[in-house]
PDB file of C-alpha atoms and ligand atoms in Angstrom:
ATOM      1  CA  MET A   1      11.872  -5.997 -12.604  1.00 87.00           C
ATOM      2  CA  ASP A   2      11.077  -9.557 -14.314  1.00 88.00           C
ATOM      3  CA  ILE A   3       6.788  -9.445 -15.515  1.00 90.00           C
ATOM      4  CA  ASP A   4       6.183  -8.433 -18.256  1.00 91.00           C
ATOM      5  CA  ASP A   5       4.221  -4.297 -19.122  1.00 93.00           C
ATOM      6  CA  ALA A   6       1.418  -6.858 -20.512  1.00 93.00           C
ATOM      7  CA  VAL A   7       0.387  -8.753 -17.361  1.00 94.00           C
ATOM      8  CA  ILE A   8       0.836  -5.225 -15.719  1.00 95.00           C
ATOM      9  CA  ASN A   9      -1.088  -2.532 -17.791  1.00 95.00           C
ATOM     10  CA  SER A  10      -3.691  -5.696 -17.781  1.00 94.00           C
ATOM     11  CA  VAL A  11      -4.266  -4.895 -14.157  1.00 96.00           C
ATOM     12  CA  LYS A  12      -6.883  -2.910 -13.010  1.00 92.00           C
ATOM     13  CA  GLY A  13      -5.525   0.124 -10.746  1.00 92.00           C
ATOM     14  CA  PHE A  14      -4.762   3.710  -9.993  1.00 90.00           C
ATOM     15  CA  LEU A  15      -1.294   3.201 -10.134  1.00 95.00           C
ATOM     16  CA  ASP A  16       1.499   5.496 -12.230  1.00 95.00           C
ATOM     17  CA  LYS A  17       3.825   3.166 -13.818  1.00 96.00           C
ATOM     18  CA  GLU A  18       6.481   5.388 -12.698  1.00 97.00           C
ATOM     19  CA  GLU A  19       4.933   5.131  -9.051  1.00 98.00           C
ATOM     20  CA  GLY A  20       5.194   1.627  -9.597  1.00 98.00           C
ATOM     21  CA  MET A  21       8.706   1.035 -10.455  1.00 98.00           C
ATOM     22  CA  ARG A  22       9.791   3.380  -7.533  1.00 98.00           C
ATOM     23  CA  LEU A  23       8.089   0.455  -5.163  1.00 98.00           C
ATOM     24  CA  TYR A  24       9.514  -2.162  -7.176  1.00 98.00           C
ATOM     25  CA  GLU A  25      13.045  -0.532  -6.747  1.00 98.00           C
ATOM     26  CA  LEU A  26      12.378   0.325  -2.386  1.00 98.00           C
ATOM     27  CA  ALA A  27      10.939  -3.361  -2.556  1.00 98.00           C
ATOM     28  CA  ALA A  28      14.144  -4.867  -4.093  1.00 98.00           C
ATOM     29  CA  GLU A  29      16.414  -3.007  -1.923  1.00 98.00           C
ATOM     30  CA  VAL A  30      15.060  -3.271   1.795  1.00 98.00           C
ATOM     31  CA  SER A  31      13.418  -6.938   1.487  1.00 98.00           C
ATOM     32  CA  ALA A  32      16.857  -7.795   1.789  1.00 98.00           C
ATOM     33  CA  LYS A  33      16.645  -7.172   5.485  1.00 98.00           C
ATOM     34  CA  ALA A  34      12.860  -7.863   6.359  1.00 98.00           C
ATOM     35  CA  PRO A  35       9.206  -8.416   4.505  1.00 98.00           C
ATOM     36  CA  CYS A  36       7.760  -5.880   3.012  1.00 98.00           C
ATOM     37  CA  LEU A  37       3.640  -5.097   3.413  1.00 98.00           C
ATOM     38  CA  GLU A  38       1.170  -2.760   1.110  1.00 98.00           C
ATOM     39  CA  ILE A  39      -2.617  -1.918   2.521  1.00 98.00           C
ATOM     40  CA  GLY A  40      -4.750  -1.692  -0.422  1.00 97.00           C
ATOM     41  CA  SER A  41      -4.300  -4.452  -2.867  1.00 97.00           C
ATOM     42  CA  TYR A  42      -7.035  -3.745  -4.905  1.00 96.00           C
ATOM     43  CA  CYS A  43      -6.439  -6.058  -8.099  1.00 96.00           C
ATOM     44  CA  GLY A  44      -2.988  -6.564  -7.540  1.00 98.00           C
ATOM     45  CA  LYS A  45      -1.478  -3.619  -9.519  1.00 98.00           C
ATOM     46  CA  SER A  46       1.460  -2.433  -7.125  1.00 98.00           C
ATOM     47  CA  THR A  47       1.877  -6.176  -5.425  1.00 98.00           C
ATOM     48  CA  LEU A  48       2.982  -6.737  -8.795  1.00 98.00           C
ATOM     49  CA  TYR A  49       5.631  -4.092  -8.997  1.00 98.00           C
ATOM     50  CA  LEU A  50       6.482  -4.923  -4.829  1.00 98.00           C
ATOM     51  CA  GLY A  51       6.332  -8.517  -5.185  1.00 98.00           C
ATOM     52  CA  ALA A  52       8.670  -8.824  -7.863  1.00 98.00           C
ATOM     53  CA  GLY A  53      11.307  -6.605  -5.509  1.00 98.00           C
ATOM     54  CA  CYS A  54      10.464  -9.004  -3.113  1.00 98.00           C
ATOM     55  CA  ARG A  55      11.056 -11.543  -5.521  1.00 98.00           C
ATOM     56  CA  VAL A  56      14.460 -10.746  -5.781  1.00 97.00           C
ATOM     57  CA  ASN A  57      16.112 -11.508  -2.453  1.00 98.00           C
ATOM     58  CA  ASN A  58      12.855 -14.292  -2.069  1.00 98.00           C
ATOM     59  CA  SER A  59      11.309 -12.225   1.016  1.00 98.00           C
ATOM     60  CA  VAL A  60       7.590 -12.239   1.186  1.00 98.00           C
ATOM     61  CA  LEU A  61       5.408  -9.262   0.578  1.00 98.00           C
ATOM     62  CA  PHE A  62       2.111  -9.160   2.918  1.00 98.00           C
ATOM     63  CA  ALA A  63      -0.623  -7.697   0.724  1.00 98.00           C
ATOM     64  CA  VAL A  64      -3.958  -6.937   3.373  1.00 98.00           C
ATOM     65  CA  ASP A  65      -7.209  -6.129   2.105  1.00 98.00           C
ATOM     66  CA  HIS A  66     -10.832  -6.599   2.649  1.00 97.00           C
ATOM     67  CA  HIS A  67     -11.340  -6.604  -0.928  1.00 97.00           C
ATOM     68  CA  ARG A  68     -14.630  -4.965   0.090  1.00 95.00           C
ATOM     69  CA  GLY A  69     -13.647  -1.910  -1.749  1.00 91.00           C
ATOM     70  CA  SER A  70     -12.753   1.000   0.201  1.00 87.00           C
ATOM     71  CA  GLU A  71     -15.108   4.041   0.325  1.00 85.00           C
ATOM     72  CA  GLU A  72     -14.922   5.089  -2.642  1.00 85.00           C
ATOM     73  CA  GLN A  73     -15.249   2.096  -4.993  1.00 89.00           C
ATOM     74  CA  GLN A  74     -18.833   1.728  -3.144  1.00 91.00           C
ATOM     75  CA  PRO A  75     -22.077   1.620  -6.111  1.00 91.00           C
ATOM     76  CA  GLY A  76     -22.494   5.362  -7.109  1.00 91.00           C
ATOM     77  CA  GLU A  77     -18.881   6.183  -5.684  1.00 90.00           C
ATOM     78  CA  GLU A  78     -16.762   7.601  -8.115  1.00 87.00           C
ATOM     79  CA  TYR A  79     -14.606   4.930  -8.655  1.00 87.00           C
ATOM     80  CA  PHE A  80     -16.798   2.105  -8.574  1.00 91.00           C
ATOM     81  CA  ASP A  81     -16.112  -0.444 -10.981  1.00 91.00           C
ATOM     82  CA  PRO A  82     -18.874  -2.954 -11.821  1.00 91.00           C
ATOM     83  CA  GLU A  83     -17.066  -5.609 -12.886  1.00 90.00           C
ATOM     84  CA  THR A  84     -15.631  -5.739  -9.455  1.00 91.00           C
ATOM     85  CA  PHE A  85     -19.114  -6.432  -7.518  1.00 92.00           C
ATOM     86  CA  ASP A  86     -20.103  -9.471  -6.837  1.00 91.00           C
ATOM     87  CA  ILE A  87     -23.662  -9.486  -7.460  1.00 90.00           C
ATOM     88  CA  SER A  88     -24.667 -13.180  -5.400  1.00 91.00           C
ATOM     89  CA  ALA A  89     -22.828 -11.614  -2.954  1.00 89.00           C
ATOM     90  CA  GLY A  90     -24.146  -8.095  -3.055  1.00 90.00           C
ATOM     91  CA  CYS A  91     -21.279  -6.839  -2.672  1.00 93.00           C
ATOM     92  CA  MET A  92     -17.972  -6.305  -3.820  1.00 93.00           C
ATOM     93  CA  ASP A  93     -15.658  -8.557  -4.066  1.00 96.00           C
ATOM     94  CA  THR A  94     -11.877  -7.866  -5.178  1.00 96.00           C
ATOM     95  CA  PHE A  95      -9.584 -11.255  -4.480  1.00 97.00           C
ATOM     96  CA  PRO A  96     -10.980 -12.852  -7.305  1.00 96.00           C
ATOM     97  CA  CYS A  97      -9.118 -10.364  -9.468  1.00 96.00           C
ATOM     98  CA  PHE A  98      -6.307 -10.478  -7.187  1.00 98.00           C
ATOM     99  CA  ARG A  99      -5.410 -13.384  -7.277  1.00 98.00           C
ATOM    100  CA  ARG A 100      -5.617 -13.732 -11.278  1.00 97.00           C
ATOM    101  CA  THR A 101      -2.841 -10.915 -10.640  1.00 97.00           C
ATOM    102  CA  LEU A 102      -0.632 -13.294  -8.371  1.00 98.00           C
ATOM    103  CA  ALA A 103      -1.188 -15.808 -10.417  1.00 97.00           C
ATOM    104  CA  MET A 104      -0.381 -13.977 -13.987  1.00 97.00           C
ATOM    105  CA  GLY A 105       3.167 -12.888 -12.123  1.00 97.00           C
ATOM    106  CA  GLY A 106       4.181 -15.779 -10.395  1.00 97.00           C
ATOM    107  CA  LEU A 107       3.959 -14.515  -7.103  1.00 98.00           C
ATOM    108  CA  GLU A 108       2.126 -16.233  -5.174  1.00 98.00           C
ATOM    109  CA  GLU A 109       5.253 -17.976  -3.514  1.00 98.00           C
ATOM    110  CA  THR A 110       5.913 -14.450  -2.355  1.00 98.00           C
ATOM    111  CA  VAL A 111       2.953 -12.638  -1.670  1.00 98.00           C
ATOM    112  CA  VAL A 112       0.901 -13.460   1.293  1.00 98.00           C
ATOM    113  CA  PRO A 113      -2.155 -11.994   1.038  1.00 98.00           C
ATOM    114  CA  VAL A 114      -4.262 -11.181   3.853  1.00 98.00           C
ATOM    115  CA  VAL A 115      -7.638 -11.060   3.332  1.00 98.00           C
ATOM    116  CA  SER A 116      -8.958  -8.581   6.592  1.00 97.00           C
ATOM    117  CA  ARG A 117      -9.117  -5.054   7.618  1.00 96.00           C
ATOM    118  CA  SER A 118      -6.184  -3.360   8.015  1.00 96.00           C
ATOM    119  CA  SER A 119      -6.578  -2.712  11.918  1.00 96.00           C
ATOM    120  CA  VAL A 120      -7.683  -6.238  12.306  1.00 96.00           C
ATOM    121  CA  ALA A 121      -4.825  -7.329  11.004  1.00 97.00           C
ATOM    122  CA  ALA A 122      -2.822  -5.298  12.675  1.00 96.00           C
ATOM    123  CA  ARG A 123      -3.566  -6.452  16.474  1.00 95.00           C
ATOM    124  CA  MET A 124      -1.517  -8.942  16.786  1.00 95.00           C
ATOM    125  CA  TRP A 125       0.963  -8.042  14.564  1.00 96.00           C
ATOM    126  CA  ALA A 126       4.426  -8.133  15.622  1.00 95.00           C
ATOM    127  CA  THR A 127       6.717  -8.857  12.884  1.00 97.00           C
ATOM    128  CA  PRO A 128       9.880  -5.738  11.872  1.00 97.00           C
ATOM    129  CA  LEU A 129       9.074  -4.193   8.110  1.00 98.00           C
ATOM    130  CA  GLY A 130      11.317  -3.222   5.841  1.00 98.00           C
ATOM    131  CA  LEU A 131       8.615  -0.733   3.713  1.00 98.00           C
ATOM    132  CA  VAL A 132       5.057  -0.044   4.391  1.00 98.00           C
ATOM    133  CA  PHE A 133       2.916   1.272   1.631  1.00 98.00           C
ATOM    134  CA  ILE A 134      -0.384   2.882   2.164  1.00 98.00           C
ATOM    135  CA  ASP A 135      -3.054   2.699  -0.087  1.00 97.00           C
ATOM    136  CA  GLY A 136      -6.168   1.853   1.146  1.00 94.00           C
ATOM    137  CA  GLY A 137      -8.867   3.544   2.686  1.00 90.00           C
ATOM    138  CA  HIS A 138      -8.631   7.363   2.045  1.00 89.00           C
ATOM    139  CA  SER A 139     -10.654   8.987   4.585  1.00 91.00           C
ATOM    140  CA  LEU A 140      -8.859  10.848   6.996  1.00 93.00           C
ATOM    141  CA  GLU A 141      -9.996   8.025  10.116  1.00 93.00           C
ATOM    142  CA  ALA A 142      -8.362   5.253   7.816  1.00 94.00           C
ATOM    143  CA  ALA A 143      -4.989   6.859   6.166  1.00 95.00           C
ATOM    144  CA  PHE A 144      -4.612   7.625  10.038  1.00 95.00           C
ATOM    145  CA  THR A 145      -5.804   4.718  11.464  1.00 95.00           C
ATOM    146  CA  ASP A 146      -3.203   2.690   8.852  1.00 97.00           C
ATOM    147  CA  TYR A 147      -0.028   5.117  10.073  1.00 96.00           C
ATOM    148  CA  CYS A 148      -0.491   4.612  13.610  1.00 94.00           C
ATOM    149  CA  ASN A 149      -0.977   1.268  13.004  1.00 95.00           C
ATOM    150  CA  TRP A 150       1.657  -0.069  10.985  1.00 96.00           C
ATOM    151  CA  ALA A 151       4.396   2.659  10.857  1.00 96.00           C
ATOM    152  CA  GLY A 152       5.823   1.483  13.921  1.00 94.00           C
ATOM    153  CA  HIS A 153       6.963  -1.792  12.870  1.00 95.00           C
ATOM    154  CA  LEU A 154       9.829  -0.733  10.058  1.00 96.00           C
ATOM    155  CA  ILE A 155      13.028  -1.128  10.724  1.00 96.00           C
ATOM    156  CA  PRO A 156      15.779   1.595  10.999  1.00 96.00           C
ATOM    157  CA  GLY A 157      15.992   2.491   6.980  1.00 97.00           C
ATOM    158  CA  GLY A 158      12.423   0.695   6.124  1.00 98.00           C
ATOM    159  CA  TYR A 159      10.546   3.094   4.030  1.00 98.00           C
ATOM    160  CA  LEU A 160       6.927   4.390   4.683  1.00 98.00           C
ATOM    161  CA  ALA A 161       5.326   4.779   1.299  1.00 98.00           C
ATOM    162  CA  VAL A 162       2.337   6.990   1.116  1.00 98.00           C
ATOM    163  CA  HIS A 163       0.218   7.022  -2.299  1.00 97.00           C
ATOM    164  CA  ASP A 164      -2.198   9.450  -3.375  1.00 96.00           C
ATOM    165  CA  ILE A 165      -0.547  12.595  -1.906  1.00 96.00           C
ATOM    166  CA  PHE A 166      -2.410  15.766  -3.732  1.00 95.00           C
ATOM    167  CA  ARG A 167      -0.823  18.675  -2.377  1.00 90.00           C
ATOM    168  CA  ASN A 168      -3.476  21.000  -3.940  1.00 89.00           C
ATOM    169  CA  PRO A 169      -7.260  19.857  -2.521  1.00 88.00           C
ATOM    170  CA  GLU A 170      -8.640  20.539  -5.804  1.00 88.00           C
ATOM    171  CA  ASP A 171      -6.940  17.251  -7.063  1.00 87.00           C
ATOM    172  CA  GLY A 172      -7.625  14.923  -5.063  1.00 84.00           C
ATOM    173  CA  GLY A 173      -8.324  14.135  -1.057  1.00 85.00           C
ATOM    174  CA  GLN A 174      -6.231  15.815   1.601  1.00 93.00           C
ATOM    175  CA  ALA A 175      -5.711  12.444   3.900  1.00 95.00           C
ATOM    176  CA  PRO A 176      -2.666  11.231   2.917  1.00 96.00           C
ATOM    177  CA  HIS A 177      -1.525  14.343   2.511  1.00 96.00           C
ATOM    178  CA  TYR A 178      -2.144  14.243   5.364  1.00 95.00           C
ATOM    179  CA  VAL A 179      -0.426  11.424   7.040  1.00 96.00           C
ATOM    180  CA  TYR A 180       2.788  12.004   4.927  1.00 97.00           C
ATOM    181  CA  ARG A 181       2.751  15.849   7.037  1.00 96.00           C
ATOM    182  CA  LEU A 182       2.141  14.124  10.274  1.00 95.00           C
ATOM    183  CA  ALA A 183       5.347  11.444   8.613  1.00 96.00           C
ATOM    184  CA  SER A 184       7.337  14.046   8.231  1.00 95.00           C
ATOM    185  CA  ALA A 185       6.858  15.965  11.334  1.00 94.00           C
ATOM    186  CA  SER A 186       7.386  13.240  13.616  1.00 93.00           C
ATOM    187  CA  GLY A 187      11.302  13.286  13.919  1.00 92.00           C
ATOM    188  CA  PHE A 188      10.942   9.093  13.335  1.00 95.00           C
ATOM    189  CA  PHE A 189      11.526  10.101   9.184  1.00 97.00           C
ATOM    190  CA  ASP A 190      14.129  11.442   6.928  1.00 97.00           C
ATOM    191  CA  VAL A 191      12.042  13.289   3.436  1.00 98.00           C
ATOM    192  CA  LEU A 192      13.202  11.088   0.259  1.00 98.00           C
ATOM    193  CA  PRO A 193      11.880  12.907  -3.419  1.00 98.00           C
ATOM    194  CA  MET A 194       8.475  11.994  -4.654  1.00 97.00           C
ATOM    195  CA  THR A 195       7.431  10.302  -7.657  1.00 98.00           C
ATOM    196  CA  ARG A 196       4.051  11.718  -8.913  1.00 97.00           C
ATOM    197  CA  THR A 197       1.781  11.374  -6.391  1.00 97.00           C
ATOM    198  CA  LEU A 198       3.919   8.874  -4.647  1.00 98.00           C
ATOM    199  CA  GLY A 199       5.974   9.810  -0.715  1.00 98.00           C
ATOM    200  CA  VAL A 200       8.830   8.264  -0.122  1.00 98.00           C
ATOM    201  CA  LEU A 201       9.894   8.407   3.899  1.00 98.00           C
ATOM    202  CA  LYS A 202      13.277   6.396   5.123  1.00 98.00           C
ATOM    203  CA  ARG A 203      12.558   5.251   9.102  1.00 97.00           C
ATOM    204  CA  ARG A 204      15.642   7.526  11.152  1.00 94.00           C
ATOM    205  CA  GLU A 205      18.113   5.146  12.634  1.00 88.00           C
ATOM    206  CA  CYS A 206      17.284   6.691  16.268  1.00 73.00           C
ATOM    207  CA  GLY A 207      14.347   6.761  18.953  1.00 75.00           C
ATOM    208  CA  VAL A 208      12.038   4.507  19.273  1.00 76.00           C
ATOM    209  CA  MET A 209       8.745   4.642  18.171  1.00 76.00           C
ATOM    210  CA  PRO A 210       5.526   3.133  19.294  1.00 67.00           C
ATOM    211  CA  ALA A 211       3.775  -0.051  17.574  1.00 58.00           C
ATOM    212  CA  VAL A 212       0.987   2.117  18.099  1.00 58.00           C
ATOM    213  CA  LEU A 213       1.162   5.526  18.188  1.00 58.00           C
ATOM    214  CA  PRO A 214      -1.339   7.676  20.574  1.00 54.00           C
ATOM    215  CA  GLU A 215      -3.912   9.343  19.019  1.00 56.00           C
ATOM    216  CA  ALA A 216      -3.006  13.056  18.233  1.00 49.00           C
TER     217      ALA A 216
HETATM  218 MG1   MG B   1      -3.538   4.909  -4.663  1.00 72.95          MG
END
C-alpha cells in the first residue's frame, strides 16, 4: 500500500484502517481481471485504499457519488459536517474535497469519478466489474437498489463488499446488514470472513445473475 498514513488520516470519512486494508488487498488482487467500482465515495477515504489496489495492476476504479451527501449527512442530521456544505449552492458538495484527496493520493490516472446518483450511473452500465463496494445511501431503499443495480455486473470470482454491517440494531442502521444477508442467501456468493463492519462475498463461478434483480 503505497499511500502515506498521513494522507489517509487527513481525509474525512468513516472507514477503519483495517477495513481499508482489506479493500486494498481485494482490489490489488481482482483488479488484474476487471475494474473496480465503489458507491459512496464521500471525501475519498475508501477511494485511496481501493484506488491504490487498482493501481497495482494499472487498472481503474470507478468512484460513484453525487457528492450531495447521503440522508444522514444533511444539515440537522447526525453526520452533518458544515465544512462540506456549499453555502452559495445551498447544499452539500463533497466533490472539491474528493478531488483534493485524489490529487494527494496521486490517483488521478487511476480513479474515474462518476458524479451521479448511482441509479443513474447504473442505467447504461455494461462493463463487467471485479469488485463492487456498496457504501452509498444507508436507507433500505438506497442500499437495496445499489445491490440490485450493481451486484449483477460482478465477474465470477469478483467481490461484493458492503460497509457498515451492524448485527445489533443498537449499533447502527440495518440496511447494509439486510443487503448482506440478501446476498448471502442468494446462492450467487460465497461468504468470506468479515473485517469489523465490512462484509465480503465472492461471486461464485456458476449461475447467471441478472444485471438488475427483480424486486423482492
Ligand atoms: Mg460507510
